[in-house]
């Protein structure tokens, strides 16, 4: 049966192993041993060459006791910074760090939940279908691990990513995201002796940004400029500035219009200044736009939703199909034709020094996952949709 004390100790031990993005190797080795002991066949893919991590993604297969299609369970091994030397505190049922680092509940609470569920399956001999556990690297670094995952190793048609907060919701919609880098070139000059001979790249960029809508654009769309770098010294007119940001939307047309509008704002400022300036080639602009990930949209009649709702109902809990403003590995899996609903483990204040997770919420996550696995074994050979 589910062992809450063991679950907590597993989480503590995972958090104690530092695994910032591209440095997941030690954790991956530990997890492979754990999965081997649970009877899974665990392998690493060759994604490290592309991601720059010190390990590949970890893919584990557990044979089923029922003849149904495989069910995929996913989480990511990496954390954001600062994530080295985490000192875990546990008080009144809540895990936190000591405040000098993140906690790592994102996403090690998910890994602990998956491991506990697999342990219960084995100990209690619970009927289940084939399971595939995919633990990725570099999720926090542009979803690089999932993007470079060897999908030939995956047979499951759908499943769940444990990478959310709400233990009573399954995320089935997430936005598309474009990231952009804009470099604006002006002209250097002495800021005190000959400022009129320079073109202030930072000033021009500020004029362009002043006309942009930032933050929440509408219920489906957001925009952020999160990084600016430029200038040489306070007495030098800055000749170049670089701006990086992102735009997200659940609507592809809105996303493309927003992205074009951002680039257009900088292009107009540059064009206006060039019309007045004596320099034929300055100021000038270089811009790059890349698709970070494409949207996820799983219909409510999909087995991913039906299994989660039926499992929650058996436990006497509600289960909402939800929309998220964030991206995750699930976006990449969806692009590859493998829908993953996102389940929560209770982790809160993620990516901050205030991050925390309640043990009771992790227990609830294990209970839900076990019930989903039971239902999948029961209904998988009837189209995998318990609502049919």
Short mmCIF file of C-alpha atoms in Angstrom, two decimals:
data_model
loop_
_atom_site.label_atom_id
_atom_site.label_comp_id
_atom_site.label_asym_id
_atom_site.label_seq_id
_atom_site.Cartn_x
_atom_site.Cartn_y
_atom_site.Cartn_z
CA UNK A 1 0.00 0.00 0.00
CA UNK A 2 0.96 3.60 -0.41
CA UNK A 3 3.68 4.55 2.07
CA UNK A 4 3.67 8.31 2.76
CA UNK A 5 6.86 8.14 4.83
CA UNK A 6 8.69 6.37 2.00
CA UNK A 7 7.34 8.89 -0.49
CA UNK A 8 8.71 11.75 1.60
CA UNK A 9 12.10 10.10 1.99
CA UNK A 10 12.29 9.43 -1.74
CA UNK A 11 11.59 13.08 -2.41
CA UNK A 12 14.25 14.17 0.10
CA UNK A 13 16.85 11.91 -1.45
CA UNK A 14 16.11 13.08 -4.99
CA UNK A 15 16.29 16.73 -3.99
CA UNK A 16 19.66 16.11 -2.35
CA UNK A 17 21.11 15.27 -5.78
CA UNK A 18 21.79 18.50 -7.65
CA UNK A 19 20.46 18.44 -11.21
CA UNK A 20 20.43 21.91 -12.71
CA UNK A 21 19.79 21.87 -16.46
CA UNK A 22 22.57 20.12 -18.39
CA UNK A 23 23.85 18.55 -15.14
CA UNK A 24 21.33 15.76 -14.61
CA UNK A 25 23.80 12.87 -14.85
CA UNK A 26 24.09 11.99 -11.15
CA UNK A 27 20.33 12.03 -10.68
CA UNK A 28 19.78 10.01 -13.86
CA UNK A 29 22.16 7.29 -12.64
CA UNK A 30 20.37 7.11 -9.31
CA UNK A 31 16.98 6.89 -11.01
CA UNK A 32 18.07 4.14 -13.37
CA UNK A 33 19.08 2.01 -10.37
CA UNK A 34 15.72 2.65 -8.71
CA UNK A 35 13.81 1.75 -11.87
CA UNK A 36 15.91 -1.39 -12.38
CA UNK A 37 15.03 -2.50 -8.84
CA UNK A 38 11.34 -2.01 -9.64
CA UNK A 39 11.65 -4.41 -12.54
CA UNK A 40 11.69 -1.88 -15.34
CA UNK A 41 13.94 -1.98 -18.39
CA UNK A 42 15.64 1.42 -18.34
CA UNK A 43 17.82 2.92 -21.09
CA UNK A 44 19.30 6.29 -21.99
CA UNK A 45 18.85 7.85 -25.41
CA UNK A 46 21.55 9.74 -27.33
CA UNK A 47 20.09 13.21 -26.82
CA UNK A 48 23.03 14.50 -24.75
CA UNK A 49 24.99 15.36 -27.90
CA UNK A 50 22.25 17.80 -28.89
CA UNK A 51 21.24 19.16 -25.47
CA UNK A 52 24.69 19.60 -23.94
CA UNK A 53 23.61 17.63 -20.88
CA UNK A 54 25.89 15.14 -19.18
CA UNK A 55 23.27 12.44 -19.76
CA UNK A 56 20.55 11.45 -22.15
CA UNK A 57 16.86 11.18 -21.43
CA UNK A 58 15.94 8.15 -19.32
CA UNK A 59 13.28 5.86 -20.78
CA UNK A 60 11.97 2.93 -18.74
CA UNK A 61 9.49 0.23 -19.75
CA UNK A 62 7.50 -1.83 -17.28
CA UNK A 63 5.75 -4.91 -18.66
CA UNK A 64 2.03 -5.02 -18.07
CA UNK A 65 -0.17 -7.70 -16.60
CA UNK A 66 -3.02 -6.72 -18.94
CA UNK A 67 -2.98 -6.66 -22.75
CA UNK A 68 -3.68 -2.99 -23.44
CA UNK A 69 -1.71 -0.23 -25.17
CA UNK A 70 1.11 1.26 -23.12
CA UNK A 71 0.51 4.28 -20.90
CA UNK A 72 3.22 6.96 -20.78
CA UNK A 73 4.25 8.76 -17.56
CA UNK A 74 6.63 11.69 -17.89
CA UNK A 75 8.55 14.10 -15.67
CA UNK A 76 11.74 16.11 -16.03
CA UNK A 77 14.94 15.61 -14.09
CA UNK A 78 16.40 19.11 -14.30
CA UNK A 79 15.81 22.10 -12.07
CA UNK A 80 16.32 25.83 -12.47
CA UNK A 81 19.09 27.67 -10.66
CA UNK A 82 20.07 28.06 -7.86
CA UNK A 83 19.71 24.33 -7.36
CA UNK A 84 23.00 23.09 -5.92
CA UNK A 85 23.42 22.02 -2.32
CA UNK A 86 19.71 22.15 -1.51
CA UNK A 87 19.00 21.87 2.21
CA UNK A 88 15.50 20.38 2.60
CA UNK A 89 13.36 21.38 5.56
CA UNK A 90 10.16 19.58 6.60
CA UNK A 91 7.77 21.23 9.03
CA UNK A 92 4.03 20.80 9.57
CA UNK A 93 3.79 18.51 6.56
CA UNK A 94 5.46 20.96 4.17
CA UNK A 95 8.78 20.63 2.34
CA UNK A 96 10.79 23.80 1.70
CA UNK A 97 14.41 24.72 1.11
CA UNK A 98 16.33 26.80 3.63
CA UNK A 99 15.67 29.86 1.48
CA UNK A 100 19.07 30.04 -0.22
CA UNK A 101 18.09 27.77 -3.15
CA UNK A 102 15.01 26.55 -4.92
CA UNK A 103 13.50 23.35 -3.50
CA UNK A 104 13.36 21.26 -6.66
CA UNK A 105 9.77 20.11 -6.23
CA UNK A 106 9.59 21.13 -9.88
CA UNK A 107 9.85 18.38 -10.95
CA UNK A 108 11.29 15.99 -8.36
CA UNK A 109 7.97 15.79 -6.54
CA UNK A 110 6.66 14.26 -9.78
CA UNK A 111 9.49 11.75 -9.99
CA UNK A 112 8.92 10.74 -6.36
CA UNK A 113 5.20 10.31 -7.07
CA UNK A 114 5.90 8.08 -10.09
CA UNK A 115 8.39 5.96 -8.15
CA UNK A 116 5.98 5.49 -5.24
CA UNK A 117 3.18 4.49 -7.62
CA UNK A 118 5.42 1.91 -9.29
CA UNK A 119 6.46 0.57 -5.87
CA UNK A 120 2.83 0.12 -4.84
CA UNK A 121 2.01 -1.61 -8.14
CA UNK A 122 4.78 -4.12 -7.52
CA UNK A 123 4.15 -4.71 -3.81
CA UNK A 124 0.37 -5.01 -4.07
CA UNK A 125 0.44 -6.81 -7.43
CA UNK A 126 -2.07 -4.35 -8.87
CA UNK A 127 -3.16 -5.23 -12.43
CA UNK A 128 -1.78 -2.73 -14.91
CA UNK A 129 -1.02 -2.29 -18.57
CA UNK A 130 2.45 -1.70 -20.01
CA UNK A 131 3.96 1.51 -18.65
CA UNK A 132 6.58 3.76 -20.20
CA UNK A 133 8.33 6.24 -17.91
CA UNK A 134 10.13 9.08 -19.66
CA UNK A 135 12.37 11.30 -17.51
CA UNK A 136 13.76 14.14 -19.57
CA UNK A 137 16.72 16.47 -19.32
CA UNK A 138 16.79 20.22 -19.97
CA UNK A 139 13.05 20.89 -19.72
CA UNK A 140 13.89 24.18 -18.05
CA UNK A 141 16.25 24.99 -20.94
CA UNK A 142 13.78 25.33 -23.77
CA UNK A 143 12.34 21.79 -23.51
CA UNK A 144 15.58 20.61 -25.13
CA UNK A 145 15.49 17.09 -23.71
CA UNK A 146 12.00 16.32 -25.02
CA UNK A 147 12.77 18.08 -28.28
CA UNK A 148 15.70 15.72 -28.86
CA UNK A 149 14.10 12.60 -27.37
CA UNK A 150 14.46 9.41 -29.38
CA UNK A 151 10.76 8.88 -30.06
CA UNK A 152 11.47 5.54 -31.70
CA UNK A 153 11.77 4.22 -28.14
CA UNK A 154 8.19 5.26 -27.33
CA UNK A 155 5.20 3.03 -28.08
CA UNK A 156 2.52 4.58 -25.85
CA UNK A 157 -0.23 6.46 -27.74
CA UNK A 158 -0.89 8.87 -24.87
CA UNK A 159 -0.29 9.45 -21.18
CA UNK A 160 0.43 12.03 -18.50
CA UNK A 161 3.17 14.49 -17.67
CA UNK A 162 3.40 15.23 -13.96
CA UNK A 163 4.46 18.85 -14.07
CA UNK A 164 1.69 20.94 -12.55
CA UNK A 165 0.41 22.24 -9.24
CA UNK A 166 -3.30 21.44 -9.09
CA UNK A 167 -4.00 17.90 -7.86
CA UNK A 168 -7.64 18.29 -8.95
CA UNK A 169 -7.02 19.36 -12.52
CA UNK A 170 -5.65 17.98 -15.76
CA UNK A 171 -4.18 20.50 -18.17
CA UNK A 172 -5.24 19.75 -21.75
CA UNK A 173 -4.58 23.11 -23.43
CA UNK A 174 -1.32 25.05 -23.52
CA UNK A 175 -0.22 27.90 -25.81
CA UNK A 176 2.18 28.18 -28.71
CA UNK A 177 5.24 30.30 -28.04
CA UNK A 178 7.62 32.33 -30.19
CA UNK A 179 10.86 33.66 -28.78
CA UNK A 180 12.62 36.58 -30.38
CA UNK A 181 16.01 38.25 -30.28
CA UNK A 182 16.36 41.77 -31.64
CA UNK A 183 19.71 43.49 -32.04
CA UNK A 184 19.68 47.21 -32.77
CA UNK A 185 22.86 48.85 -34.07
CA UNK A 186 23.56 52.54 -33.55
CA UNK A 187 26.88 54.40 -33.57
CA UNK A 188 29.36 55.01 -30.77
CA UNK A 189 30.69 58.45 -29.89
CA UNK A 190 32.00 60.32 -26.84
CA UNK A 191 28.94 61.06 -24.75
CA UNK A 192 30.30 64.37 -23.46
CA UNK A 193 32.41 65.76 -26.29
CA UNK A 194 30.48 64.65 -29.40
CA UNK A 195 27.15 63.02 -28.54
CA UNK A 196 25.60 64.35 -31.75
CA UNK A 197 27.96 62.13 -33.73
CA UNK A 198 26.54 58.99 -32.11
CA UNK A 199 23.31 57.07 -32.43
CA UNK A 200 22.09 55.79 -29.06
CA UNK A 201 20.96 52.22 -29.64
CA UNK A 202 19.47 51.90 -26.14
CA UNK A 203 17.39 55.05 -26.60
CA UNK A 204 16.00 53.82 -29.90
CA UNK A 205 15.16 50.44 -28.39
CA UNK A 206 13.40 52.16 -25.50
CA UNK A 207 11.28 54.18 -27.95
CA UNK A 208 10.27 50.99 -29.72
CA UNK A 209 9.45 49.16 -26.49
CA UNK A 210 7.44 52.09 -25.15
CA UNK A 211 4.84 51.45 -27.83
CA UNK A 212 4.46 47.73 -27.10
CA UNK A 213 1.80 46.01 -25.04
CA UNK A 214 3.56 43.81 -22.49
CA UNK A 215 2.14 41.25 -20.09
CA UNK A 216 -1.43 40.03 -20.45
CA UNK A 217 -2.63 41.01 -23.93
CA UNK A 218 -5.94 39.13 -23.73
CA UNK A 219 -7.19 35.95 -22.03
CA UNK A 220 -5.33 33.81 -24.58
CA UNK A 221 -2.21 35.85 -25.22
CA UNK A 222 0.84 37.16 -23.32
CA UNK A 223 4.07 38.93 -24.17
CA UNK A 224 7.26 39.53 -22.24
CA UNK A 225 10.61 41.22 -22.78
CA UNK A 226 12.83 39.54 -20.27
CA UNK A 227 16.43 40.35 -21.16
CA UNK A 228 18.23 43.52 -22.34
CA UNK A 229 21.96 43.98 -22.77
CA UNK A 230 23.86 46.90 -24.24
CA UNK A 231 26.26 49.76 -23.72
CA UNK A 232 29.96 50.10 -23.06
CA UNK A 233 30.36 52.86 -20.47
CA UNK A 234 28.46 55.86 -19.18
CA UNK A 235 30.61 58.21 -21.29
CA UNK A 236 30.10 56.28 -24.54
CA UNK A 237 27.01 56.52 -26.72
CA UNK A 238 25.92 52.84 -26.86
CA UNK A 239 26.38 51.42 -30.35
CA UNK A 240 24.38 48.22 -29.89
CA UNK A 241 21.66 46.74 -27.70
CA UNK A 242 20.17 43.23 -27.66
CA UNK A 243 16.63 42.46 -26.55
CA UNK A 244 15.20 39.00 -25.93
CA UNK A 245 11.62 38.13 -25.24
CA UNK A 246 8.72 35.85 -25.99
CA UNK A 247 5.12 35.89 -27.11
CA UNK A 248 2.55 33.19 -26.32
CA UNK A 249 -1.01 32.54 -27.40
CA UNK A 250 -3.56 29.76 -27.63
CA UNK A 251 -4.56 31.30 -30.97
CA UNK A 252 -2.01 30.95 -33.79
CA UNK A 253 -3.25 34.01 -35.72
CA UNK A 254 -3.00 36.19 -32.61
CA UNK A 255 0.51 34.92 -31.95
CA UNK A 256 1.71 35.70 -35.45
CA UNK A 257 0.12 39.18 -35.40
CA UNK A 258 1.65 39.93 -32.01
CA UNK A 259 5.10 38.75 -33.10
CA UNK A 260 4.93 40.77 -36.31
CA UNK A 261 3.80 43.81 -34.34
CA UNK A 262 6.81 43.60 -32.02
CA UNK A 263 9.26 43.44 -34.90
CA UNK A 264 7.36 46.19 -36.70
CA UNK A 265 7.71 48.56 -33.73
CA UNK A 266 11.52 48.31 -33.89
CA UNK A 267 11.57 48.54 -37.67
CA UNK A 268 9.54 51.77 -37.61
CA UNK A 269 11.82 53.43 -35.06
CA UNK A 270 14.89 52.49 -37.08
CA UNK A 271 13.32 53.69 -40.33
CA UNK A 272 12.26 57.01 -38.81
CA UNK A 273 15.74 57.70 -37.43
CA UNK A 274 17.48 56.70 -40.63
CA UNK A 275 15.32 59.16 -42.58
CA UNK A 276 16.74 61.95 -40.43
CA UNK A 277 20.31 60.71 -39.94
CA UNK A 278 23.38 61.38 -42.06
CA UNK A 279 24.53 57.74 -41.82
CA UNK A 280 23.16 55.80 -44.78
CA UNK A 281 23.46 52.40 -43.12
CA UNK A 282 22.69 53.29 -39.51
CA UNK A 283 20.79 52.60 -37.38
CA UNK A 284 20.02 49.07 -38.48
CA UNK A 285 18.26 46.05 -37.13
CA UNK A 286 18.85 42.31 -36.94
CA UNK A 287 16.01 40.12 -35.69
CA UNK A 288 15.46 36.40 -35.19
CA UNK A 289 12.18 34.69 -34.34
CA UNK A 290 12.07 31.00 -33.41
CA UNK A 291 9.16 28.79 -32.48
CA UNK A 292 9.73 27.53 -28.95
CA UNK A 293 6.82 25.10 -29.04
CA UNK A 294 3.38 24.71 -30.58
CA UNK A 295 0.11 24.61 -28.74
CA UNK A 296 -1.47 21.61 -27.07
CA UNK A 297 -5.19 21.07 -27.49
CA UNK A 298 -6.58 17.74 -26.26
CA UNK A 299 -10.36 17.34 -26.73
CA UNK A 300 -12.44 16.68 -23.64
CA UNK A 301 -13.64 13.33 -25.03
CA UNK A 302 -10.07 12.03 -25.24
CA UNK A 303 -9.10 9.08 -22.99
CA UNK A 304 -6.57 11.32 -21.19
CA UNK A 305 -9.46 13.38 -19.83
CA UNK A 306 -11.82 10.45 -19.34
CA UNK A 307 -9.33 8.39 -17.33
CA UNK A 308 -8.41 11.30 -15.08
CA UNK A 309 -12.05 12.21 -14.41
CA UNK A 310 -13.12 8.64 -13.73
CA UNK A 311 -10.11 8.06 -11.47
CA UNK A 312 -10.83 11.21 -9.47
CA UNK A 313 -14.49 10.23 -9.24
CA UNK A 314 -13.58 6.86 -7.74
CA UNK A 315 -11.59 8.77 -5.13
CA UNK A 316 -14.50 11.14 -4.45
CA UNK A 317 -12.69 14.13 -5.91
CA UNK A 318 -13.40 16.69 -8.63
CA UNK A 319 -11.26 16.81 -11.77
CA UNK A 320 -11.26 19.84 -14.05
CA UNK A 321 -9.97 19.97 -17.62
CA UNK A 322 -7.82 23.10 -17.57
CA UNK A 323 -6.01 25.58 -19.81
CA UNK A 324 -2.46 26.68 -18.98
CA UNK A 325 -0.44 29.72 -19.97
CA UNK A 326 2.84 27.82 -19.75
CA UNK A 327 4.68 25.38 -21.94
CA UNK A 328 6.10 22.00 -20.95
CA UNK A 329 7.43 18.76 -22.39
CA UNK A 330 3.79 17.92 -23.12
CA UNK A 331 3.85 20.46 -25.96
CA UNK A 332 6.65 18.55 -27.66
CA UNK A 333 4.97 15.17 -27.16
CA UNK A 334 1.75 16.60 -28.63
CA UNK A 335 3.67 17.78 -31.70
CA UNK A 336 4.85 14.18 -32.10
CA UNK A 337 1.28 12.84 -31.93
CA UNK A 338 1.37 11.70 -28.29
CA UNK A 339 -1.14 13.69 -26.20
CA UNK A 340 -0.11 14.08 -22.55
CA UNK A 341 -2.46 15.52 -19.97
CA UNK A 342 -0.59 17.43 -17.27
CA UNK A 343 -1.28 16.38 -13.68
CA UNK A 344 -0.30 18.28 -10.55
CA UNK A 345 1.72 17.24 -7.52
CA UNK A 346 0.96 20.27 -5.34
CA UNK A 347 4.24 22.12 -5.98
CA UNK A 348 3.91 25.86 -5.40
CA UNK A 349 5.99 29.04 -5.87
CA UNK A 350 8.14 27.17 -8.38
CA UNK A 351 11.30 28.83 -9.76
CA UNK A 352 11.63 30.89 -6.58
CA UNK A 353 13.42 30.52 -3.25
CA UNK A 354 9.95 30.25 -1.67
CA UNK A 355 9.11 26.99 -3.47
CA UNK A 356 7.28 24.40 -1.39
CA UNK A 357 5.20 21.23 -1.61
CA UNK A 358 2.94 19.50 0.91
CA UNK A 359 3.44 15.81 1.52
CA UNK A 360 -0.34 15.34 1.61
CA UNK A 361 -0.62 16.74 -1.92
CA UNK A 362 2.05 14.33 -3.15
CA UNK A 363 0.11 11.49 -1.52
CA UNK A 364 -3.02 12.65 -3.36
CA UNK A 365 -1.06 12.66 -6.60
CA UNK A 366 0.07 9.06 -6.04
CA UNK A 367 -3.50 7.98 -5.26
CA UNK A 368 -4.79 9.57 -8.45
CA UNK A 369 -2.02 8.09 -10.57
CA UNK A 370 -2.62 4.60 -9.18
CA UNK A 371 -6.33 4.88 -9.92
CA UNK A 372 -5.59 6.05 -13.48
CA UNK A 373 -3.31 3.04 -13.98
CA UNK A 374 -5.98 0.68 -12.64
CA UNK A 375 -8.59 2.17 -14.95
CA UNK A 376 -6.27 2.04 -17.92
CA UNK A 377 -5.78 -1.69 -17.35
CA UNK A 378 -9.55 -2.15 -17.03
CA UNK A 379 -10.72 -0.07 -19.99
CA UNK A 380 -7.68 -0.02 -22.27
CA UNK A 381 -8.91 -2.88 -24.45
CA UNK A 382 -12.19 -1.01 -25.08
CA UNK A 383 -10.72 1.98 -26.86
CA UNK A 384 -8.98 3.26 -23.74
CA UNK A 385 -11.85 5.62 -22.95
CA UNK A 386 -13.74 4.88 -19.74
CA UNK A 387 -16.34 7.47 -20.70
CA UNK A 388 -17.43 5.42 -23.74
#
